[in-house]
Tab-separated table of C-alpha atoms in Angstrom:
chain	number	residue	atom	x	y	z
A	98	MET	CA	-0.192	-0.136	0.003
A	99	ARG	CA	1.534	3.425	-1.079
A	100	PHE	CA	0.482	6.817	-0.886
A	101	GLU	CA	2.368	9.676	-2.137
A	102	HIS	CA	1.435	13.437	-1.209
A	103	GLU	CA	1.114	15.870	-4.304
A	104	PRO	CA	3.912	18.301	-4.367
A	105	ILE	CA	3.445	21.641	-2.444
A	106	ASP	CA	5.150	25.051	-3.593
A	107	GLY	CA	7.670	22.675	-5.763
A	108	ARG	CA	8.538	20.510	-2.839
A	109	ALA	CA	9.216	17.022	-3.221
A	110	PRO	CA	6.625	14.912	-1.602
A	111	LEU	CA	7.190	12.683	1.341
A	112	SER	CA	5.870	9.063	1.717
A	113	ARG	CA	3.907	8.072	4.585
A	114	ARG	CA	6.904	6.005	5.797
A	115	ARG	CA	9.608	8.791	5.446
A	116	VAL	CA	7.339	11.071	7.535
A	117	LEU	CA	7.227	8.371	10.318
A	118	ALA	CA	10.738	7.549	10.036
A	119	SER	CA	11.948	11.345	10.647
A	120	THR	CA	9.445	11.826	13.460
A	121	ALA	CA	10.106	11.232	16.979
A	122	ILE	CA	7.540	8.865	18.812
A	123	VAL	CA	4.889	11.449	20.241
A	124	ALA	CA	2.555	11.339	23.186
A	125	ALA	CA	-0.053	14.023	22.979
A	126	GLY	CA	-3.480	14.348	23.588
A	127	GLY	CA	-4.068	17.348	21.508
A	128	VAL	CA	-7.025	19.673	21.069
A	129	PRO	CA	-9.241	19.731	17.985
A	130	GLY	CA	-8.738	22.943	16.036
A	131	CYS	CA	-5.319	23.905	17.707
A	132	LEU	CA	-3.886	27.106	16.189
A	133	GLY	CA	-0.841	26.592	13.721
A	134	HIS	CA	-1.815	22.905	13.217
A	135	SER	CA	-1.622	22.058	9.452
A	136	VAL	CA	-4.833	20.364	8.245
A	137	PRO	CA	-4.406	16.859	7.231
A	138	THR	CA	-6.501	15.369	4.540
A	139	LEU	CA	-8.783	12.431	4.546
A	140	THR	CA	-8.384	10.479	1.035
A	141	ALA	CA	-9.812	6.988	0.136
A	142	TRP	CA	-7.579	4.396	-0.815
A	143	THR	CA	-7.493	0.923	-2.378
A	144	PRO	CA	-5.505	-2.181	-0.765
A	145	GLU	CA	-2.859	-3.833	-2.742
A	146	PRO	CA	-3.798	-7.045	-4.373
A	147	GLY	CA	-2.001	-9.337	-1.959
A	148	ASP	CA	-3.148	-7.322	1.387
A	149	TRP	CA	-6.206	-7.528	3.713
A	150	PRO	CA	-5.009	-4.446	5.935
A	151	LEU	CA	-8.081	-3.378	7.852
A	152	VAL	CA	-10.661	-5.367	9.580
A	153	ARG	CA	-13.390	-5.111	6.883
A	154	TYR	CA	-10.643	-4.922	4.061
A	155	GLY	CA	-10.568	-1.414	3.098
A	156	PRO	CA	-11.588	2.211	4.387
A	157	ALA	CA	-15.058	1.851	2.736
A	158	ASN	CA	-15.665	-1.612	5.083
A	159	GLY	CA	-16.825	-3.510	1.928
A	160	GLY	CA	-15.562	-6.851	3.281
A	161	TYR	CA	-14.772	-7.894	0.013
A	162	ASN	CA	-11.456	-8.633	-1.778
A	163	PRO	CA	-11.791	-8.953	-5.677
A	164	ASN	CA	-8.195	-10.200	-5.614
A	165	ALA	CA	-8.414	-13.301	-3.509
A	166	THR	CA	-8.895	-16.916	-5.044
A	167	PRO	CA	-9.534	-19.127	-2.035
A	168	PRO	CA	-10.123	-22.692	-2.488
A	169	HIS	CA	-13.631	-23.982	-3.804
A	170	GLU	CA	-12.901	-27.574	-2.508
A	171	ASP	CA	-11.905	-28.797	1.067
A	172	VAL	CA	-8.951	-26.919	2.444
A	173	GLU	CA	-5.615	-28.201	4.082
A	174	LEU	CA	-3.623	-26.851	6.779
A	175	ARG	CA	-0.724	-25.056	5.380
A	176	TRP	CA	0.641	-23.743	8.725
A	177	ARG	CA	-0.497	-23.484	12.237
A	178	ALA	CA	1.276	-21.005	14.820
A	179	THR	CA	0.496	-20.391	18.309
A	180	VAL	CA	0.853	-17.162	19.967
A	181	ASP	CA	0.981	-16.262	23.645
A	182	GLY	CA	-2.503	-14.759	24.071
A	183	SER	CA	-6.031	-14.755	22.668
A	184	LEU	CA	-6.780	-13.284	19.240
A	185	ASN	CA	-9.362	-10.690	18.122
A	186	GLY	CA	-8.511	-10.949	14.612
A	187	VAL	CA	-5.759	-11.230	11.870
A	188	LEU	CA	-4.673	-8.882	9.069
A	189	ALA	CA	-1.937	-9.249	6.080
A	190	ALA	CA	-0.002	-7.135	3.955
A	191	ASP	CA	3.467	-6.934	2.141
A	192	GLY	CA	3.817	-10.896	2.728
A	193	VAL	CA	3.454	-10.745	6.494
A	194	VAL	CA	0.425	-11.861	8.562
A	195	VAL	CA	-0.340	-9.964	11.766
A	196	GLY	CA	-2.360	-11.484	14.615
A	197	TYR	CA	-3.645	-8.928	17.310
A	198	GLY	CA	-5.737	-9.401	20.484
A	199	ASP	CA	-5.759	-8.084	24.048
A	200	ASP	CA	-2.391	-9.173	25.048
A	201	GLY	CA	-0.354	-7.969	21.908
A	202	MET	CA	0.663	-8.425	18.221
A	203	TRP	CA	2.403	-10.936	16.512
A	204	ALA	CA	3.802	-10.955	13.074
A	205	ARG	CA	4.480	-13.969	10.892
A	206	GLU	CA	5.595	-15.031	7.228
A	207	ALA	CA	2.607	-15.145	5.280
A	208	ALA	CA	4.082	-18.085	3.399
A	209	ASP	CA	5.408	-20.371	6.099
A	210	GLY	CA	4.282	-19.024	9.455
A	211	ASP	CA	7.764	-18.351	10.784
A	212	ALA	CA	7.973	-15.833	13.426
A	213	ARG	CA	9.026	-12.069	12.445
A	214	TRP	CA	8.208	-10.116	15.717
A	215	SER	CA	5.859	-9.610	18.568
A	216	VAL	CA	4.881	-6.861	20.873
A	217	ASP	CA	2.970	-6.631	24.388
A	218	GLY	CA	0.017	-4.583	24.840
A	219	GLU	CA	-3.654	-4.541	24.276
A	220	ALA	CA	-4.858	-4.313	20.383
A	221	ARG	CA	-8.368	-4.644	20.455
A	222	THR	CA	-8.441	-3.607	16.928
A	223	ALA	CA	-5.646	-3.115	14.357
A	224	GLY	CA	-4.842	-2.210	10.787
A	225	ILE	CA	-1.816	-1.675	8.469
A	226	TYR	CA	-0.989	1.256	6.378
A	227	ASP	CA	2.150	1.839	4.243
A	228	GLY	CA	4.424	-0.820	6.148
A	229	VAL	CA	3.156	0.355	9.424
A	230	ALA	CA	0.972	-2.046	11.824
A	231	TYR	CA	-1.129	0.124	14.265
A	232	ALA	CA	-2.721	-1.029	17.305
A	233	CYS	CA	-5.356	0.394	19.472
A	234	GLY	CA	-5.959	-0.333	23.176
A	235	ARG	CA	-5.463	0.544	26.755
A	236	GLU	CA	-2.004	1.018	28.622
A	237	MET	CA	-2.482	-2.214	30.839
A	238	ASP	CA	0.282	-1.295	33.218
A	239	GLU	CA	-2.057	1.358	35.111
A	240	GLU	CA	-4.887	0.862	37.239
A	241	GLU	CA	-6.869	3.362	35.496
A	242	SER	CA	-5.590	3.078	31.939
A	243	PRO	CA	-5.655	5.700	29.259
A	244	GLY	CA	-5.914	4.539	25.455
A	245	ARG	CA	-3.060	4.259	23.066
A	246	LEU	CA	-2.631	4.223	19.421
A	247	ARG	CA	0.701	2.772	18.299
A	248	GLY	CA	2.574	1.937	15.144
A	249	PHE	CA	5.067	-0.608	14.506
A	250	ASP	CA	7.213	-1.184	11.282
A	251	LEU	CA	5.731	-4.146	9.774
A	252	ALA	CA	9.099	-5.535	8.507
A	253	THR	CA	10.975	-5.191	12.088
A	254	GLY	CA	8.499	-4.523	14.837
A	255	GLU	CA	10.165	-1.257	15.631
A	256	GLU	CA	7.837	1.086	17.445
A	257	VAL	CA	7.718	4.231	15.208
A	258	PHE	CA	4.177	5.807	16.587
A	259	SER	CA	2.612	6.134	19.896
A	260	THR	CA	0.210	8.373	21.547
A	261	THR	CA	-2.267	8.692	24.181
A	262	ILE	CA	-6.044	8.750	23.275
A	263	GLY	CA	-9.146	8.724	25.224
A	264	GLY	CA	-9.842	9.005	28.711
A	265	THR	CA	-9.692	6.323	31.531
A	266	ASN	CA	-10.320	2.678	30.338
A	267	PRO	CA	-11.502	3.366	26.827
A	268	TRP	CA	-12.955	0.672	24.557
A	269	LEU	CA	-11.056	1.315	21.075
A	270	ASP	CA	-12.500	-1.182	18.808
A	271	ALA	CA	-12.868	0.725	15.588
A	272	LEU	CA	-9.780	1.787	13.374
A	273	VAL	CA	-9.741	3.246	9.803
A	274	LEU	CA	-6.456	4.268	8.498
A	275	THR	CA	-5.386	6.986	5.916
A	276	ALA	CA	-2.188	8.272	4.605
A	277	GLU	CA	-2.318	11.160	7.572
A	278	LEU	CA	-5.023	9.993	9.730
A	279	ALA	CA	-6.203	7.242	12.191
A	280	LEU	CA	-9.914	7.393	12.862
A	281	VAL	CA	-10.492	5.679	16.041
A	282	GLY	CA	-13.805	4.838	17.667
A	283	ASP	CA	-14.138	4.807	21.400
A	284	ARG	CA	-17.252	2.467	22.426
A	285	ARG	CA	-17.136	3.620	26.147
A	286	GLU	CA	-16.997	7.265	25.722
A	287	ASP	CA	-18.973	7.090	22.302
A	288	VAL	CA	-16.534	9.308	20.467
A	289	LEU	CA	-14.656	9.204	17.286
A	290	ARG	CA	-11.400	10.731	17.102
A	291	ALA	CA	-9.142	11.707	13.856
A	292	VAL	CA	-5.656	11.393	15.012
A	293	ASP	CA	-3.015	12.987	13.187
A	294	LEU	CA	-0.135	10.381	12.306
A	295	THR	CA	2.946	12.758	12.525
A	296	ASP	CA	2.238	14.322	15.878
A	297	GLY	CA	-0.501	12.438	17.512
A	298	GLU	CA	-2.892	15.523	17.929
A	299	VAL	CA	-6.717	14.879	17.634
A	300	VAL	CA	-7.441	17.349	14.921
A	301	TRP	CA	-11.146	16.542	14.492
A	302	GLN	CA	-13.814	15.055	16.699
A	303	PRO	CA	-17.636	14.938	15.879
A	304	GLU	CA	-19.770	14.984	19.120
A	305	THR	CA	-20.599	11.131	18.677
A	306	GLY	CA	-19.448	8.243	16.992
A	307	LEU	CA	-18.536	4.429	17.473
A	308	THR	CA	-17.657	3.111	14.099
A	309	VAL	CA	-16.530	4.721	10.664
A	310	GLY	CA	-16.135	4.101	7.159
A	311	LEU	CA	-14.622	6.412	4.333
A	312	ASP	CA	-15.128	6.752	0.640
A	313	ASP	CA	-14.001	9.345	-1.863
A	314	GLU	CA	-16.778	12.047	-0.691
A	315	TRP	CA	-17.949	11.041	2.879
A	316	VAL	CA	-17.023	9.957	6.250
A	317	ILE	CA	-19.803	7.891	7.764
A	318	VAL	CA	-19.986	7.380	11.472
A	319	GLY	CA	-21.900	4.863	13.298
A	320	GLY	CA	-23.310	6.283	16.564
A	321	ARG	CA	-25.029	4.620	19.388
A	322	ARG	CA	-28.382	4.604	17.547
A	323	SER	CA	-27.864	6.682	14.628
A	324	LEU	CA	-25.787	7.158	11.492
A	325	TYR	CA	-24.106	10.331	10.610
A	326	ALA	CA	-22.408	11.580	7.552
A	327	TYR	CA	-19.745	14.177	6.986
A	328	ASP	CA	-17.949	15.837	4.204
A	329	THR	CA	-14.411	14.886	3.877
A	330	ALA	CA	-13.797	18.563	2.883
A	331	VAL	CA	-11.133	20.085	5.204
A	332	ASP	CA	-12.696	23.369	5.334
A	333	SER	CA	-15.478	21.988	7.600
A	334	TRP	CA	-12.938	20.401	10.051
A	335	PHE	CA	-12.033	23.314	12.678
A	336	ASP	CA	-15.739	24.384	13.298
A	337	ASP	CA	-16.697	23.991	16.866
A	338	GLU	CA	-18.924	21.312	16.007
A	339	PRO	CA	-18.088	19.567	12.812
A	340	SER	CA	-21.137	20.172	10.550
A	341	ARG	CA	-23.058	17.046	9.497
A	342	VAL	CA	-24.306	16.442	6.236
A	343	TRP	CA	-27.064	14.180	7.475
A	344	THR	CA	-28.031	11.897	10.174
A	345	SER	CA	-30.428	8.839	9.868
A	346	ASP	CA	-32.165	6.831	12.884
A	347	ALA	CA	-30.248	3.295	12.957
A	348	GLY	CA	-32.907	1.775	15.223
A	349	THR	CA	-30.199	-0.325	17.016
A	350	ASP	CA	-29.392	-0.810	20.592
A	351	LEU	CA	-25.768	-1.489	21.123
A	352	GLY	CA	-24.303	0.753	18.493
A	353	VAL	CA	-24.019	0.669	14.844
A	354	PRO	CA	-21.758	-1.979	13.293
A	355	PRO	CA	-18.935	-0.666	10.670
A	356	PRO	CA	-20.901	0.862	7.989
A	357	ALA	CA	-20.091	-0.269	4.607
A	358	ILE	CA	-20.305	2.425	1.562
A	359	ASP	CA	-20.605	1.228	-1.785
A	360	ARG	CA	-22.175	2.554	-5.239
A	361	GLY	CA	-24.072	5.330	-3.890
A	362	SER	CA	-25.537	3.445	-0.967
A	363	VAL	CA	-24.516	2.918	2.982
A	364	PHE	CA	-25.250	-0.556	4.548
A	365	THR	CA	-25.375	-1.627	8.333
A	366	GLY	CA	-26.305	-4.134	10.422
A	367	ASP	CA	-27.851	-4.390	13.875
A	368	ARG	CA	-26.790	-4.989	17.589
A	369	LEU	CA	-29.846	-5.570	19.910
A	370	ILE	CA	-30.067	-6.211	23.467
A	371	GLY	CA	-33.453	-8.226	24.003
A	372	GLY	CA	-37.014	-7.989	23.936
A	373	GLU	CA	-39.225	-8.733	20.765
A	374	GLN	CA	-37.397	-6.614	18.220
A	375	ARG	CA	-35.099	-8.676	15.739
A	376	ALA	CA	-31.829	-7.600	14.328
A	377	THR	CA	-31.721	-6.737	10.390
A	378	ILE	CA	-29.734	-5.293	7.650
A	379	HIS	CA	-30.346	-1.552	6.685
A	380	GLY	CA	-29.797	0.098	3.198
A	381	TYR	CA	-29.423	3.789	3.087
A	382	ARG	CA	-29.014	6.335	0.516
A	383	ARG	CA	-25.490	7.812	0.550
A	384	ARG	CA	-26.338	11.362	-0.480
A	385	ASP	CA	-28.820	12.111	2.057
A	386	GLY	CA	-29.135	9.323	4.402
A	387	HIS	CA	-32.743	8.293	3.367
A	388	LYS	CA	-33.457	4.618	4.512
A	389	ARG	CA	-34.434	2.869	1.429
A	390	TRP	CA	-35.205	-0.405	2.766
A	391	THR	CA	-34.912	-2.736	5.911
A	392	ALA	CA	-34.096	-6.470	5.097
A	393	GLU	CA	-36.023	-9.398	6.725
A	394	PRO	CA	-35.285	-9.341	10.445
A	395	ASP	CA	-33.744	-12.358	12.326
A	396	GLY	CA	-32.083	-13.011	15.629
A	397	LYS	CA	-30.156	-10.546	17.869
A	398	TRP	CA	-27.136	-9.872	15.949
A	399	THR	CA	-26.645	-8.995	12.416
A	400	SER	CA	-23.269	-8.104	10.615
A	401	THR	CA	-22.742	-5.280	7.982
A	402	PRO	CA	-23.094	-7.184	4.806
A	403	ALA	CA	-19.792	-7.781	2.500
A	404	VAL	CA	-20.839	-6.068	-0.607
A	405	PRO	CA	-18.994	-7.450	-3.683
A	406	ASP	CA	-21.880	-6.411	-6.243
A	407	ASP	CA	-25.548	-6.172	-6.138
A	408	ILE	CA	-25.716	-8.882	-3.569
A	409	GLY	CA	-24.591	-8.513	-0.093
A	410	TYR	CA	-23.585	-11.341	2.189
A	411	ALA	CA	-24.204	-11.024	6.103
A	412	VAL	CA	-24.823	-13.544	9.258
A	413	HIS	CA	-27.356	-13.480	11.846
A	414	THR	CA	-27.149	-14.948	15.116
A	415	ARG	CA	-30.418	-16.137	16.517
A	416	ARG	CA	-30.947	-17.882	19.727
A	417	GLY	CA	-27.936	-17.088	22.015
A	418	ARG	CA	-25.047	-18.824	20.402
A	419	GLU	CA	-27.078	-21.802	19.322
A	420	GLU	CA	-28.119	-21.081	15.798
A	421	ALA	CA	-27.052	-18.652	12.959
A	422	LEU	CA	-27.739	-17.758	9.253
A	423	VAL	CA	-25.619	-16.937	6.568
A	424	VAL	CA	-27.961	-14.751	4.261
A	425	ALA	CA	-27.512	-13.214	0.682
A	426	ILE	CA	-29.462	-9.774	0.489
A	427	ASP	CA	-30.286	-7.839	-2.776
A	428	LEU	CA	-28.970	-4.710	-2.158
A	429	THR	CA	-31.422	-2.673	-4.264
A	430	ASP	CA	-34.354	-3.628	-2.320
A	431	GLY	CA	-33.091	-5.736	0.793
A	432	GLY	CA	-34.749	-8.717	-0.653
A	433	ARG	CA	-33.533	-12.113	0.837
A	434	GLU	CA	-31.900	-14.267	-1.832
A	435	TRP	CA	-31.088	-17.124	0.068
A	436	ALA	CA	-30.195	-18.265	3.789
A	437	VAL	CA	-27.848	-21.160	5.156
A	438	GLU	CA	-28.523	-22.308	8.683
A	439	VAL	CA	-25.858	-22.920	10.961
A	440	GLU	CA	-25.246	-24.492	14.274
A	441	GLY	CA	-23.493	-21.942	16.710
A	442	TRP	CA	-22.570	-18.439	16.731
A	443	LEU	CA	-21.195	-16.419	13.825
A	444	HIS	CA	-19.367	-13.218	13.959
A	445	ARG	CA	-19.417	-11.944	10.101
A	446	ALA	CA	-19.104	-12.685	6.433
A	447	ILE	CA	-16.526	-11.716	3.872
A	448	ALA	CA	-16.673	-12.238	0.255
A	449	THR	CA	-14.193	-12.735	-2.807
A	450	GLU	CA	-15.185	-12.844	-6.382
A	451	ASP	CA	-16.854	-16.330	-6.316
A	452	ILE	CA	-16.654	-17.490	-2.653
A	453	VAL	CA	-18.350	-16.350	0.626
A	454	ILE	CA	-16.827	-17.085	3.978
A	455	ALA	CA	-18.502	-16.878	7.314
A	456	TYR	CA	-16.848	-17.395	10.466
A	457	GLY	CA	-17.494	-17.558	14.310
A	458	GLY	CA	-17.668	-20.011	17.263
A	459	ASP	CA	-18.974	-20.768	20.671
A	460	ASP	CA	-16.994	-20.012	23.774
A	461	ARG	CA	-19.080	-22.600	25.766
A	462	THR	CA	-18.357	-25.588	23.609
A	463	GLU	CA	-14.757	-24.251	22.632
A	464	SER	CA	-15.305	-24.665	19.132
A	465	GLY	CA	-14.886	-22.387	15.956
A	466	LEU	CA	-16.134	-22.770	12.536
A	467	ILE	CA	-14.977	-21.382	9.183
A	468	LEU	CA	-17.558	-21.928	6.224
A	469	ALA	CA	-16.952	-21.249	2.758
A	470	VAL	CA	-20.257	-21.358	0.213
A	471	ASP	CA	-20.729	-20.357	-3.367
A	472	PRO	CA	-22.653	-17.197	-4.297
A	473	ASP	CA	-25.718	-19.194	-4.593
A	474	GLY	CA	-25.532	-20.612	-1.003
A	475	THR	CA	-24.118	-23.917	-1.965
A	476	GLU	CA	-21.677	-25.065	0.787
A	477	ARG	CA	-17.799	-25.747	-0.567
A	478	TRP	CA	-16.224	-26.275	2.407
A	479	ARG	CA	-16.047	-25.977	6.401
A	480	TYR	CA	-13.046	-25.861	8.476
A	481	GLU	CA	-13.570	-26.517	12.399
A	482	THR	CA	-11.147	-24.936	14.907
A	483	ASP	CA	-10.315	-25.662	18.522
A	484	ALA	CA	-11.703	-22.094	19.686
A	485	PRO	CA	-13.817	-19.476	18.130
A	486	THR	CA	-12.328	-17.402	15.455
A	487	GLY	CA	-11.601	-13.809	16.519
A	488	TRP	CA	-14.591	-11.576	16.855
A	489	GLN	CA	-13.272	-8.811	14.474
A	490	SER	CA	-11.362	-10.062	11.470
A	491	GLY	CA	-11.123	-13.766	12.423
A	492	ALA	CA	-10.754	-15.068	9.040
A	493	ILE	CA	-9.589	-13.074	5.609
A	494	ALA	CA	-8.880	-14.170	2.280
A	495	VAL	CA	-5.618	-13.300	0.666
A	496	GLU	CA	-4.396	-14.471	-2.941
A	497	ASP	CA	-5.280	-18.291	-2.591
A	498	VAL	CA	-5.132	-18.709	1.302
A	499	VAL	CA	-7.615	-18.000	4.040
A	500	TYR	CA	-5.981	-16.767	7.395
A	501	ALA	CA	-7.515	-17.369	10.488
A	502	ALA	CA	-7.167	-16.300	14.028
A	503	THR	CA	-8.825	-17.970	17.011
A	504	GLU	CA	-9.525	-16.888	20.598
A	505	ASP	CA	-6.836	-19.419	22.034
A	506	GLY	CA	-4.086	-17.873	20.181
A	507	GLU	CA	-3.753	-19.912	16.934
A	508	LEU	CA	-2.948	-18.487	13.514
A	509	LEU	CA	-4.078	-20.521	10.605
A	510	ALA	CA	-3.337	-20.575	7.193
A	511	LEU	CA	-5.603	-22.811	4.993
A	512	GLY	CA	-5.291	-23.528	1.300
A	513	SER	CA	-5.610	-26.331	-1.192
């Protein structure tokens, strides 16, 4: 993944890596709109063909890698690596696989699983941009821990960036990266912060937000019960309250899952607490937030769909952790094309050109599942693990391999 700044006043552009290499590690809280601070820009980007660098693939949260070609038939274990801690997910870039969890980050060679480096410290969520692996979590060495965003050289594990973020014991579980900014969602404080990756300053902070997605025009923020859109234009960033383009009611209880932005639309799932209400998938018009449709409700937890084309793929969890559905949804009207019933809990679904992969598991039975189906719902293969797959990016598809991370600390590479 590479990003080059346009030359300014005839000066040569700096790559993101050169900026980090020449900047001391920072530890700053920052104040939005600080005088004298240059305004960074939000620019969407596309992952390189051999990468899966963010939890939902790219900054638009599409959950779809058009370049991956995972197996269509039964998979074999190419390699297995055990790390010293539980894993929330796995990412990949530049031939390196990074597992991350509440105890640290572990980098392995994508080809054979050989160890590269590891670091301690909570990484509830993570992301990779331009040769740097970033981790969000708390400083666990203090009783009243602040949050911290850290960056590590992907090749060596050297720490190249560090800044405190958030208040006491934040719940940092959403991260989208750009060339100049990290957009970090804090579930405890219901706050989204845009952190400058050169000096650690918080340069933009809407009044509410948990999750975030980004395309060429909009920043879409998922709040506790609503969805918000902001223009990426920098001239609106230093208002006392950043101006919203629109607000739409999401009708969810526990916060909007990461919004997916695709072809003039925004799609989300549901997180519900209880009662008679059932979770569903929502489709919004991107330009004004109008809710175009709501899909058939089912269960208490529904993931944001992966959106490879006009059909989206998501998972519903029905009764506790006992039963789930993998569903295909027509993204033009929300109609259900098909559903596959699965025993146990499912976290999310991802997609490639011709394979849909759902993953999850059950803590009580200490079992996990990775399920691959055709776009018509026909099962192609399944792989059972000894523990649930990570709740964030527990399985990703890169080239002809599916990489998985489990809650008992295993990194797996599955191929034909």
